[in-house]
Short mmCIF file of C-alpha atoms (C1' of nucleotides) in Angstrom, two decimals:
data_model
loop_
_atom_site.label_atom_id
_atom_site.label_comp_id
_atom_site.label_asym_id
_atom_site.label_seq_id
_atom_site.Cartn_x
_atom_site.Cartn_y
_atom_site.Cartn_z
CA MET D 1 7.97 -27.66 -7.33
CA VAL D 2 7.78 -29.15 -3.81
CA ARG D 3 4.25 -29.61 -2.49
CA ILE D 4 3.93 -28.74 1.12
CA SER D 5 1.03 -29.75 3.50
CA ALA D 6 -1.34 -27.25 4.72
CA VAL D 7 -0.19 -27.28 8.31
CA ASP D 8 3.46 -27.11 7.28
CA ARG D 9 2.47 -24.13 4.99
CA ARG D 10 0.88 -22.42 8.06
CA ASP D 11 4.15 -22.86 10.14
CA GLN D 12 6.17 -21.50 7.29
CA LEU D 13 3.96 -18.39 6.83
CA VAL D 14 3.84 -17.83 10.66
CA GLU D 15 7.63 -17.89 10.89
CA ALA D 16 7.88 -15.74 7.86
CA ALA D 17 5.40 -13.28 9.28
CA ILE D 18 7.31 -13.05 12.52
CA ARG D 19 10.45 -12.29 10.58
CA VAL D 20 8.78 -9.50 8.65
CA MET D 21 6.94 -8.06 11.43
CA SER D 22 9.80 -7.72 13.79
CA ARG D 23 11.95 -6.27 11.05
CA GLU D 24 9.42 -3.93 9.39
CA GLY D 25 6.62 -3.48 11.83
CA LEU D 26 3.07 -4.54 11.89
CA GLU D 27 1.82 -1.80 9.72
CA ARG D 28 4.10 -2.55 6.76
CA THR D 29 3.48 -6.35 7.09
CA THR D 30 1.20 -7.19 4.20
CA THR D 31 0.03 -10.58 3.14
CA ARG D 32 2.23 -10.14 0.01
CA ARG D 33 5.34 -9.40 2.01
CA ILE D 34 4.93 -12.40 4.22
CA ALA D 35 4.30 -14.69 1.21
CA ASP D 36 7.50 -13.30 -0.46
CA GLU D 37 9.51 -13.92 2.76
CA ALA D 38 8.24 -17.49 2.97
CA GLY D 39 9.00 -17.92 -0.74
CA ALA D 40 5.44 -18.73 -1.52
CA PRO D 41 3.16 -17.22 -4.01
CA GLN D 42 0.54 -14.70 -2.76
CA GLY D 43 -2.35 -16.95 -3.38
CA ALA D 44 -1.03 -19.53 -1.10
CA PHE D 45 -1.70 -17.23 1.89
CA HIS D 46 -5.46 -17.50 1.65
CA TYR D 47 -5.23 -21.26 1.21
CA ALA D 48 -3.35 -21.60 4.67
CA PHE D 49 -5.34 -18.92 6.49
CA ARG D 50 -8.87 -17.73 6.13
CA ASP D 51 -7.73 -14.21 6.61
CA LYS D 52 -4.94 -12.05 7.95
CA ASN D 53 -6.31 -11.93 11.40
CA GLU D 54 -6.12 -15.74 11.58
CA LEU D 55 -2.47 -15.61 10.91
CA LEU D 56 -2.03 -12.89 13.51
CA THR D 57 -3.63 -15.14 16.11
CA ALA D 58 -1.21 -17.82 15.23
CA VAL D 59 1.77 -15.59 15.57
CA VAL D 60 0.55 -14.31 19.02
CA GLY D 61 0.33 -17.91 20.14
CA ALA D 62 3.82 -18.77 18.86
CA VAL D 63 5.41 -15.67 20.45
CA THR D 64 3.73 -16.25 23.81
CA LEU D 65 4.97 -19.92 23.90
CA GLU D 66 8.49 -18.73 23.32
CA VAL D 67 8.35 -16.20 26.17
CA GLU D 68 7.16 -18.79 28.57
CA LYS D 69 9.90 -21.06 27.59
CA VAL D 70 12.53 -18.44 28.20
CA LEU D 71 11.34 -17.81 31.69
CA ARG D 72 11.16 -21.50 32.62
CA ASP D 73 14.64 -22.09 31.20
CA ALA D 74 16.10 -19.19 33.18
CA VAL D 75 14.96 -20.17 36.63
CA ASP D 76 15.94 -22.98 38.94
CA PRO D 77 13.38 -22.89 41.73
CA ALA D 78 15.57 -24.89 44.03
CA LEU D 79 17.70 -21.91 44.62
CA GLY D 80 14.99 -19.88 46.30
CA LEU D 81 12.71 -16.98 45.45
CA ALA D 82 15.20 -14.22 45.56
CA ALA D 83 17.51 -16.07 43.08
CA ALA D 84 14.57 -16.85 40.92
CA ILE D 85 13.60 -13.25 40.63
CA GLU D 86 17.08 -12.30 39.61
CA ASP D 87 17.59 -15.08 37.20
CA GLY D 88 14.13 -14.96 35.74
CA LEU D 89 14.30 -11.19 35.16
CA ARG D 90 17.74 -11.23 33.79
CA GLY D 91 16.99 -14.21 31.55
CA TYR D 92 13.96 -12.44 30.09
CA TRP D 93 15.91 -9.28 29.80
CA ALA D 94 18.71 -10.99 27.84
CA HIS D 95 16.13 -12.42 25.55
CA ALA D 96 14.35 -9.17 24.94
CA VAL D 97 17.63 -7.23 24.19
CA ALA D 98 18.75 -10.02 21.87
CA ASP D 99 15.90 -9.33 19.39
CA ASP D 100 14.37 -5.89 20.17
CA GLY D 101 12.35 -6.00 16.98
CA LEU D 102 10.49 -8.96 18.25
CA ARG D 103 9.67 -7.24 21.49
CA LEU D 104 8.37 -4.20 19.57
CA MET D 105 6.30 -6.48 17.53
CA GLN D 106 4.77 -8.00 20.64
CA TYR D 107 3.48 -4.57 21.78
CA GLU D 108 2.23 -3.91 18.33
CA LEU D 109 0.17 -7.11 18.31
CA THR D 110 -1.14 -6.40 21.86
CA ILE D 111 -2.36 -3.09 20.87
CA PHE D 112 -3.71 -4.45 17.60
CA CYS D 113 -5.77 -7.01 19.58
CA ARG D 114 -6.99 -4.37 21.97
CA ARG D 115 -8.01 -2.13 19.02
CA THR D 116 -9.72 -4.83 16.88
CA GLU D 117 -13.21 -5.92 17.69
CA GLY D 118 -13.47 -9.54 18.55
CA PHE D 119 -9.72 -9.80 19.39
CA GLU D 120 -9.67 -8.38 22.88
CA TRP D 121 -9.57 -11.84 24.29
CA LEU D 122 -6.25 -12.57 22.58
CA ALA D 123 -4.30 -9.81 24.38
CA GLU D 124 -5.95 -10.93 27.65
CA TRP D 125 -5.07 -14.48 27.03
CA GLN D 126 -1.51 -13.54 26.22
CA TYR D 127 -1.04 -11.70 29.43
CA ALA D 128 -2.85 -14.43 31.43
CA ARG D 129 -0.40 -16.93 30.10
CA TYR D 130 2.61 -14.65 31.05
CA ALA D 131 1.12 -14.20 34.53
CA SER D 132 0.43 -17.96 35.04
CA ALA D 133 3.84 -19.01 33.71
CA ALA D 134 5.55 -16.62 36.02
CA LEU D 135 3.36 -17.60 38.96
CA GLU D 136 4.16 -21.20 38.32
CA VAL D 137 7.92 -20.65 38.24
CA PHE D 138 8.04 -18.20 41.16
CA ASP D 139 5.63 -20.14 43.25
CA ALA D 140 7.78 -23.19 42.93
CA ALA D 141 10.80 -21.23 44.03
CA ALA D 142 8.80 -19.75 46.96
CA THR D 143 8.23 -23.24 48.38
CA PHE D 144 11.85 -23.32 49.24
CA GLU D 145 11.49 -20.27 51.46
CA THR D 146 10.89 -20.77 55.22
CA ARG D 147 10.04 -17.17 55.96
CA ALA D 148 6.60 -15.77 55.19
CA LEU D 149 6.62 -13.12 52.45
CA ASP D 150 5.32 -9.64 52.76
CA ILE D 151 3.48 -9.92 49.51
CA SER D 152 1.18 -12.49 47.76
CA MET D 153 2.72 -14.34 44.95
CA THR D 154 0.17 -13.19 42.36
CA ASP D 155 0.65 -9.65 43.32
CA LEU D 156 4.42 -10.24 43.06
CA THR D 157 4.20 -11.72 39.52
CA ASN D 158 1.99 -8.91 38.39
CA PHE D 159 4.58 -6.44 39.68
CA LEU D 160 7.29 -8.29 37.85
CA VAL D 161 5.45 -8.51 34.54
CA ALA D 162 4.43 -4.86 34.56
CA ALA D 163 8.00 -3.75 35.58
CA MET D 164 9.56 -5.75 32.77
CA ASP D 165 7.04 -4.39 30.22
CA GLY D 166 7.91 -0.93 31.34
CA LEU D 167 11.64 -1.49 31.07
CA VAL D 168 11.50 -3.00 27.55
CA ILE D 169 9.70 -0.12 26.32
CA GLN D 170 12.29 2.27 27.87
CA TYR D 171 14.99 0.18 25.99
CA GLU D 172 13.07 0.27 22.96
CA VAL D 173 12.90 4.11 23.01
CA THR D 174 16.28 5.04 24.46
CA ARG D 175 18.36 2.11 23.14
CA ASP D 176 20.48 2.78 26.06
CA ALA D 177 21.40 -0.87 27.32
CA GLU D 178 23.75 0.34 30.01
CA ARG D 179 21.09 2.60 31.67
CA CYS D 180 18.37 0.01 31.30
CA GLU D 181 20.60 -2.74 32.84
CA ARG D 182 20.98 -0.51 35.80
CA ASP D 183 17.19 0.03 35.93
CA LEU D 184 16.91 -3.77 35.71
CA ALA D 185 18.97 -4.13 38.88
CA HIS D 186 16.65 -1.73 40.65
CA VAL D 187 13.61 -3.58 39.60
CA ILE D 188 15.31 -6.76 40.94
CA ARG D 189 16.09 -5.02 44.19
CA ALA D 190 12.61 -3.59 44.50
CA ALA D 191 11.00 -6.93 43.84
CA THR D 192 13.19 -8.52 46.48
CA LEU D 193 12.34 -5.73 48.94
CA LEU D 194 8.66 -6.34 48.34
CA THR D 195 8.99 -9.98 49.32
CA GLY D 196 10.94 -9.09 52.47
CA LEU D 197 13.72 -11.61 51.77
CA GLU D 198 17.48 -11.03 51.59
CA PRO D 199 19.02 -10.37 48.13
CA SER D 200 19.96 -13.53 46.27
CA ARG D 201 23.60 -12.85 45.93
CA ALA D 202 26.21 -10.42 47.41
CA PRO D 203 26.45 -7.57 44.89
CA GLY D 204 29.79 -6.29 43.92
CA ARG D 205 29.81 -3.35 46.21
CA GLY D 206 28.42 -4.73 49.39
CA PRO D 207 24.87 -4.74 50.76
CA LEU D 208 22.37 -3.01 48.61
CA VAL D 209 20.24 -1.49 51.34
CA GLY D 210 21.16 1.33 53.72
CA ARG D 211 23.77 2.89 51.55
CA PRO D 212 23.54 6.35 50.31
CA ASN D 213 23.87 6.37 46.62
CA PRO D 214 24.28 10.00 45.56
CA ASP D 215 23.74 11.06 41.99
CA MET N 1 -18.38 29.91 6.36
CA VAL N 2 -16.15 31.06 9.09
CA ARG N 3 -12.49 31.67 8.08
CA ILE N 4 -9.88 30.36 10.40
CA SER N 5 -6.23 31.18 10.64
CA ALA N 6 -3.78 28.51 9.74
CA VAL N 7 -2.49 28.15 13.26
CA ASP N 8 -6.09 27.74 14.66
CA ARG N 9 -6.66 25.25 11.88
CA ARG N 10 -3.62 23.30 13.03
CA ASP N 11 -4.89 23.23 16.74
CA GLN N 12 -8.26 22.29 15.56
CA LEU N 13 -6.99 19.31 13.49
CA VAL N 14 -4.55 18.22 16.15
CA GLU N 15 -7.47 18.05 18.65
CA ALA N 16 -9.54 16.26 16.23
CA ALA N 17 -6.81 13.81 15.54
CA ILE N 18 -6.33 13.04 19.25
CA ARG N 19 -10.00 12.31 19.50
CA VAL N 20 -10.03 10.10 16.54
CA MET N 21 -6.77 8.30 17.45
CA SER N 22 -7.82 7.54 20.93
CA ARG N 23 -11.23 6.35 19.96
CA GLU N 24 -10.37 4.26 16.90
CA GLY N 25 -6.72 3.74 16.94
CA LEU N 26 -3.69 4.97 14.91
CA GLU N 27 -4.17 2.62 11.98
CA ARG N 28 -7.71 3.72 11.40
CA THR N 29 -6.96 7.35 11.76
CA THR N 30 -6.86 8.69 8.25
CA THR N 31 -6.52 12.33 7.08
CA ARG N 32 -10.12 12.16 5.83
CA ARG N 33 -11.41 10.99 9.15
CA ILE N 34 -9.42 13.68 10.98
CA ALA N 35 -10.84 16.41 8.77
CA ASP N 36 -14.36 14.97 9.32
CA GLU N 37 -13.96 15.07 13.03
CA ALA N 38 -12.79 18.59 12.82
CA GLY N 39 -15.68 19.55 10.58
CA ALA N 40 -13.19 20.60 7.91
CA PRO N 41 -12.95 19.68 4.21
CA GLN N 42 -10.33 17.06 3.37
CA GLY N 43 -8.25 19.55 1.45
CA ALA N 44 -7.86 21.76 4.51
CA PHE N 45 -5.61 19.15 6.03
CA HIS N 46 -2.70 19.58 3.47
CA TYR N 47 -3.08 23.30 3.76
CA ALA N 48 -2.43 23.25 7.56
CA PHE N 49 0.14 20.39 7.50
CA ARG N 50 2.59 19.24 4.93
CA ASP N 51 2.22 15.65 5.83
CA LYS N 52 0.37 13.33 7.88
CA ASN N 53 3.61 12.83 9.88
CA GLU N 54 3.82 16.56 10.55
CA LEU N 55 0.48 16.29 12.30
CA LEU N 56 1.55 13.19 14.18
CA THR N 57 4.57 15.12 15.56
CA ALA N 58 2.35 17.88 16.73
CA VAL N 59 0.00 15.33 18.39
CA VAL N 60 2.97 13.89 20.31
CA GLY N 61 3.93 17.25 21.46
CA ALA N 62 0.49 18.04 22.77
CA VAL N 63 0.10 14.78 24.57
CA THR N 64 3.55 14.93 26.09
CA LEU N 65 2.85 18.44 27.50
CA GLU N 66 -0.41 17.38 29.08
CA VAL N 67 1.21 14.46 30.82
CA GLU N 68 3.78 16.73 32.19
CA LYS N 69 1.07 19.05 33.55
CA VAL N 70 -0.78 16.09 35.24
CA LEU N 71 2.38 15.13 37.13
CA ARG N 72 3.17 18.60 38.24
CA ASP N 73 -0.34 19.29 39.38
CA ALA N 74 -0.42 16.12 41.36
CA VAL N 75 2.59 16.68 43.61
CA ASP N 76 3.30 19.16 46.28
CA PRO N 77 7.08 18.90 46.80
CA ALA N 78 6.93 20.35 50.29
CA LEU N 79 5.28 17.21 51.63
CA GLY N 80 8.51 15.23 51.03
CA LEU N 81 9.63 12.63 48.65
CA ALA N 82 7.52 9.65 49.94
CA ALA N 83 4.30 11.73 49.63
CA ALA N 84 5.48 12.96 46.25
CA ILE N 85 5.87 9.32 44.96
CA GLU N 86 2.39 8.40 46.16
CA ASP N 87 0.67 11.45 44.92
CA GLY N 88 2.46 11.62 41.62
CA LEU N 89 1.79 7.93 40.83
CA ARG N 90 -1.75 8.17 41.90
CA GLY N 91 -2.32 11.30 40.11
CA TYR N 92 -0.94 9.98 36.82
CA TRP N 93 -2.94 6.82 37.41
CA ALA N 94 -6.13 8.57 37.72
CA HIS N 95 -5.48 10.46 34.58
CA ALA N 96 -4.60 7.36 32.78
CA VAL N 97 -7.67 5.49 33.72
CA ALA N 98 -9.87 8.40 32.93
CA ASP N 99 -9.10 8.17 29.19
CA ASP N 100 -7.63 4.79 28.47
CA GLY N 101 -7.94 5.34 24.80
CA LEU N 102 -5.50 8.13 25.03
CA ARG N 103 -2.96 6.07 26.76
CA LEU N 104 -3.22 3.43 24.09
CA MET N 105 -2.72 5.99 21.54
CA GLN N 106 0.44 7.10 23.24
CA TYR N 107 1.95 3.73 22.91
CA GLU N 108 0.80 3.48 19.29
CA LEU N 109 2.61 6.81 18.52
CA THR N 110 5.72 5.72 20.47
CA ILE N 111 5.96 2.64 18.41
CA PHE N 112 5.07 4.45 15.17
CA CYS N 113 8.11 6.75 15.86
CA ARG N 114 10.28 3.90 16.60
CA ARG N 115 9.23 2.14 13.41
CA THR N 116 9.40 5.16 11.14
CA GLU N 117 12.81 6.14 9.76
CA GLY N 118 13.54 9.70 10.82
CA PHE N 119 11.15 9.70 13.63
CA GLU N 120 13.10 7.85 16.29
CA TRP N 121 14.12 11.08 17.84
CA LEU N 122 10.43 11.89 18.67
CA ALA N 123 10.01 8.86 20.82
CA GLU N 124 13.26 9.64 22.47
CA TRP N 125 12.36 13.23 23.10
CA GLN N 126 8.95 12.19 24.46
CA TYR N 127 10.56 9.94 27.12
CA ALA N 128 13.14 12.40 27.82
CA ARG N 129 10.49 14.90 28.66
CA TYR N 130 8.78 12.53 30.89
CA ALA N 131 12.01 11.64 32.68
CA SER N 132 12.98 15.43 33.17
CA ALA N 133 9.50 16.43 34.30
CA ALA N 134 9.53 13.57 36.86
CA LEU N 135 13.12 14.28 37.93
CA GLU N 136 12.17 18.06 38.39
CA VAL N 137 9.19 17.32 40.60
CA PHE N 138 10.73 14.48 42.62
CA ASP N 139 14.04 16.26 43.01
CA ALA N 140 12.22 19.28 44.49
CA ALA N 141 10.46 16.93 46.91
CA ALA N 142 13.80 15.34 47.90
CA THR N 143 15.34 18.58 48.95
CA PHE N 144 12.92 18.38 51.84
CA GLU N 145 14.36 15.03 53.10
CA THR N 146 17.11 15.05 55.75
CA ARG N 147 18.18 11.44 55.17
CA ALA N 148 20.41 10.35 52.40
CA LEU N 149 18.63 8.07 49.87
CA ASP N 150 19.47 4.54 48.90
CA ILE N 151 19.01 5.35 45.17
CA SER N 152 19.91 8.17 42.91
CA MET N 153 17.12 10.48 41.78
CA THR N 154 17.57 9.66 38.03
CA ASP N 155 17.42 5.93 38.73
CA LEU N 156 14.34 6.43 40.70
CA THR N 157 12.54 8.46 38.15
CA ASN N 158 13.52 5.81 35.57
CA PHE N 159 12.08 3.19 37.76
CA LEU N 160 8.79 5.08 38.22
CA VAL N 161 8.36 5.86 34.58
CA ALA N 162 9.06 2.18 33.61
CA ALA N 163 6.63 0.85 36.28
CA MET N 164 3.82 3.13 35.32
CA ASP N 165 4.22 2.25 31.73
CA GLY N 166 3.93 -1.42 32.52
CA LEU N 167 0.96 -0.84 34.82
CA VAL N 168 -0.87 1.05 32.16
CA ILE N 169 -0.33 -1.67 29.69
CA GLN N 170 -1.66 -4.25 32.07
CA TYR N 171 -4.70 -2.17 32.65
CA GLU N 172 -5.28 -1.74 28.98
CA VAL N 173 -5.05 -5.51 28.50
CA THR N 174 -7.02 -6.71 31.57
CA ARG N 175 -9.36 -3.77 32.16
CA ASP N 176 -9.20 -4.95 35.83
CA ALA N 177 -9.16 -1.69 37.75
CA GLU N 178 -9.29 -3.20 41.06
CA ARG N 179 -6.29 -5.44 40.49
CA CYS N 180 -4.30 -2.75 38.81
CA GLU N 181 -4.99 -0.43 41.73
CA ARG N 182 -3.51 -3.09 44.09
CA ASP N 183 -0.52 -3.34 41.77
CA LEU N 184 -0.12 0.43 41.85
CA ALA N 185 0.12 0.41 45.67
CA HIS N 186 2.88 -2.15 45.41
CA VAL N 187 4.75 0.02 42.94
CA ILE N 188 4.45 2.91 45.34
CA ARG N 189 5.64 0.72 48.14
CA ALA N 190 8.45 -0.66 46.11
CA ALA N 191 9.68 2.81 45.08
CA THR N 192 9.48 4.10 48.73
CA LEU N 193 11.50 1.04 49.73
CA LEU N 194 14.08 1.79 46.98
CA THR N 195 14.57 5.28 48.55
CA GLY N 196 14.92 3.79 51.99
CA LEU N 197 12.45 6.27 53.36
CA GLU N 198 9.34 5.60 55.52
CA PRO N 199 6.08 5.29 53.68
CA SER N 200 4.25 8.68 53.34
CA ARG N 201 1.08 7.87 55.19
CA ALA N 202 -0.09 5.06 57.54
CA PRO N 203 -1.82 2.70 55.22
CA GLY N 204 -5.26 1.26 56.31
CA ARG N 205 -4.00 -2.00 57.84
CA GLY N 206 -0.88 -0.90 59.64
CA PRO N 207 2.73 -0.88 58.58
CA LEU N 208 3.47 -2.20 55.10
CA VAL N 209 6.61 -3.87 55.81
CA GLY N 210 7.27 -7.00 57.81
CA ARG N 211 3.82 -8.35 57.65
CA PRO N 212 3.05 -11.77 56.10
CA ASN N 213 0.57 -11.31 53.26
CA PRO N 214 -0.67 -14.70 52.26
CA ASP N 215 -2.31 -15.44 49.09
"C1'" DA T 1 -13.60 50.40 -5.46
"C1'" DA T 2 -9.61 47.70 -6.90
"C1'" DC T 3 -6.19 44.52 -5.25
"C1'" DC T 4 -3.95 40.65 -3.34
"C1'" DG T 5 -2.48 37.32 -0.15
"C1'" DT T 6 -4.73 34.00 3.04
"C1'" DC T 7 -7.71 30.51 3.46
"C1'" DT T 8 -11.20 27.12 1.43
"C1'" DT T 9 -13.20 23.57 -1.41
"C1'" DG T 10 -14.23 19.44 -4.03
"C1'" DG T 11 -12.37 16.64 -7.15
"C1'" DT T 12 -8.81 13.50 -8.85
"C1'" DC T 13 -4.39 11.01 -9.18
"C1'" DG T 14 -1.60 6.80 -8.58
"C1'" DT T 15 -0.70 3.23 -5.31
"C1'" DT T 16 -1.42 -0.24 -2.16
"C1'" DT T 17 -4.13 -3.37 0.27
"C1'" DG T 18 -6.90 -7.77 1.63
"C1'" DA T 19 -9.60 -10.82 -0.66
"C1'" DC T 20 -11.07 -13.78 -4.06
"C1'" DC T 21 -11.15 -16.95 -7.85
"C1'" DA T 22 -10.75 -19.98 -11.85
"C1'" DA T 23 -7.59 -22.83 -13.89
"C1'" DC T 24 -3.98 -25.85 -13.10
"C1'" DT T 25 -0.99 -29.91 -11.24
"C1'" DA T 26 0.84 -33.40 -8.26
"C1'" DG T 27 0.44 -37.64 -6.07
"C1'" DC T 28 -2.40 -41.18 -3.80
"C1'" DA T 29 -6.24 -44.71 -3.88
"C1'" DG T 30 -8.69 -47.87 -6.42
"C1'" DC F 1 -4.49 -46.26 -16.02
"C1'" DT F 2 -8.32 -43.48 -13.98
"C1'" DG F 3 -10.30 -40.36 -10.94
"C1'" DC F 4 -10.19 -37.57 -7.08
"C1'" DT F 5 -8.52 -34.73 -3.37
"C1'" DA F 6 -5.10 -31.66 -1.61
"C1'" DG F 7 -2.26 -28.04 -2.88
"C1'" DT F 8 -0.61 -24.28 -6.29
"C1'" DT F 9 -0.64 -20.25 -9.10
"C1'" DG F 10 -1.05 -15.65 -11.19
"C1'" DG F 11 -4.22 -12.46 -12.17
"C1'" DT F 12 -8.04 -9.33 -10.91
"C1'" DC F 13 -11.29 -6.65 -7.99
"C1'" DA F 14 -13.22 -2.94 -5.17
"C1'" DA F 15 -11.96 -0.18 -1.55
"C1'" DA F 16 -9.22 3.13 0.81
"C1'" DC F 17 -5.38 5.67 1.14
"C1'" DG F 18 -2.07 10.09 1.27
"C1'" DA F 19 -1.21 13.52 -1.67
"C1'" DC F 20 -2.03 17.10 -4.67
"C1'" DC F 21 -4.18 20.86 -7.34
"C1'" DA F 22 -6.81 24.43 -9.71
"C1'" DA F 23 -10.24 27.43 -8.95
"C1'" DG F 24 -12.78 30.23 -6.05
"C1'" DA F 25 -14.15 33.13 -1.80
"C1'" DC F 26 -13.10 36.04 1.92
"C1'" DG F 27 -11.39 40.20 4.09
"C1'" DG F 28 -7.95 43.59 5.21
"C1'" DT F 29 -5.20 47.35 2.77
"C1'" DT F 30 -4.59 50.91 -0.27
#
DNA sequence: AACCGTCTTGGTCGTTTGACCAACTAGCAG
DNA sequence: CTGCTAGTTGGTCAAACGACCAAGACGGTT
């Protein structure tokens, strides 16, 4: 028997919880299943956490941090705002598609917070972190632009976060990666149009604007 | 004691279920609570429905129909596509804000379907209905346009559905109606820009495009 | 009036859940 | 070696759940 410190036990259980929750869903994630997944006895759970909600709080924190990291890694601010939008959204998208169960879990957790008295702040905090991380990244990119923008940076990041949330939901429901990738391109184009800047790179088939695109 | 036909009992329970679920959330919605809300004894539930899942299927159907109706009522195709986008989105938005618990419930149900084996089709069906209803409405409006559009109608409606989903989630989390209404305006503008058409109406402060909008 | 299918009702079953606990043990400090 | 703290363990509890059922009541039909 290997003895594990309480903090390590917490990390171990949080990671196990994330695995179970993204695989099976929040509702089916019981403290027993989490302990099993971590290879720990059931009683160890309530030694590491006061209750299930305390674990869920830790899970939300861990997942939020990871999303922030993905966004930061995807963007090089020096390439300008238009490129930042394209790279940031595509980077997040790749991350979302790579583990769709995890994305589903995030929405389950957000709704759980919104539904549980005393946990509304967690959902707010989560999205505030998203917004501020995005604002930080895109703001840095905007400093490399000479032209004034048609939209404020906070409004732009709000738009981006909302659009990506909607897109991920569509992907979760339809599982149609091809269609969603096309939709992603439209979101990128829409965001760029909102800024009033030129598209970041020449797309394959010439300029994006002013071309009829019949169904 | 008033005797009620089995179909009426179903409607009664579905409506009660919608009330309970939007108020308390899917997890806390038990068959007992539904029966209580409907003023029916617990046993009546399994007389009207085989399963809890059968009821949930009926609930999804009812809610989906209502959303379609809201969209149709909000739009007058004869006013053109740009006006249809503005009216459709604002109409849906007003409906979403009016009963935010109901919107939360919809996401809970969508995720539930996605998580429950054998119910994935329900989530797909739900969003296919949204997409086709939106396509029908906006397509009708597009026939009044003379100019060719920069985007296909299916791509446009996908964009609109995704953007509204994301926006509603933001509202559910932040509860900041003022901010979300500003975001809604940006979604409308973005969608209009994607089509390549002029905005539907002169906004309060002059043309929307080409004006610096500093933070 | 007698009948019978539709609907109603309260109770009960087996299961699962989060929480809790008392007993136990490893390993460090003195 | 002794004593103490931090960590471990399996069992147990009350509560709540979905499902099910047997028995009864209603009301239209004959």
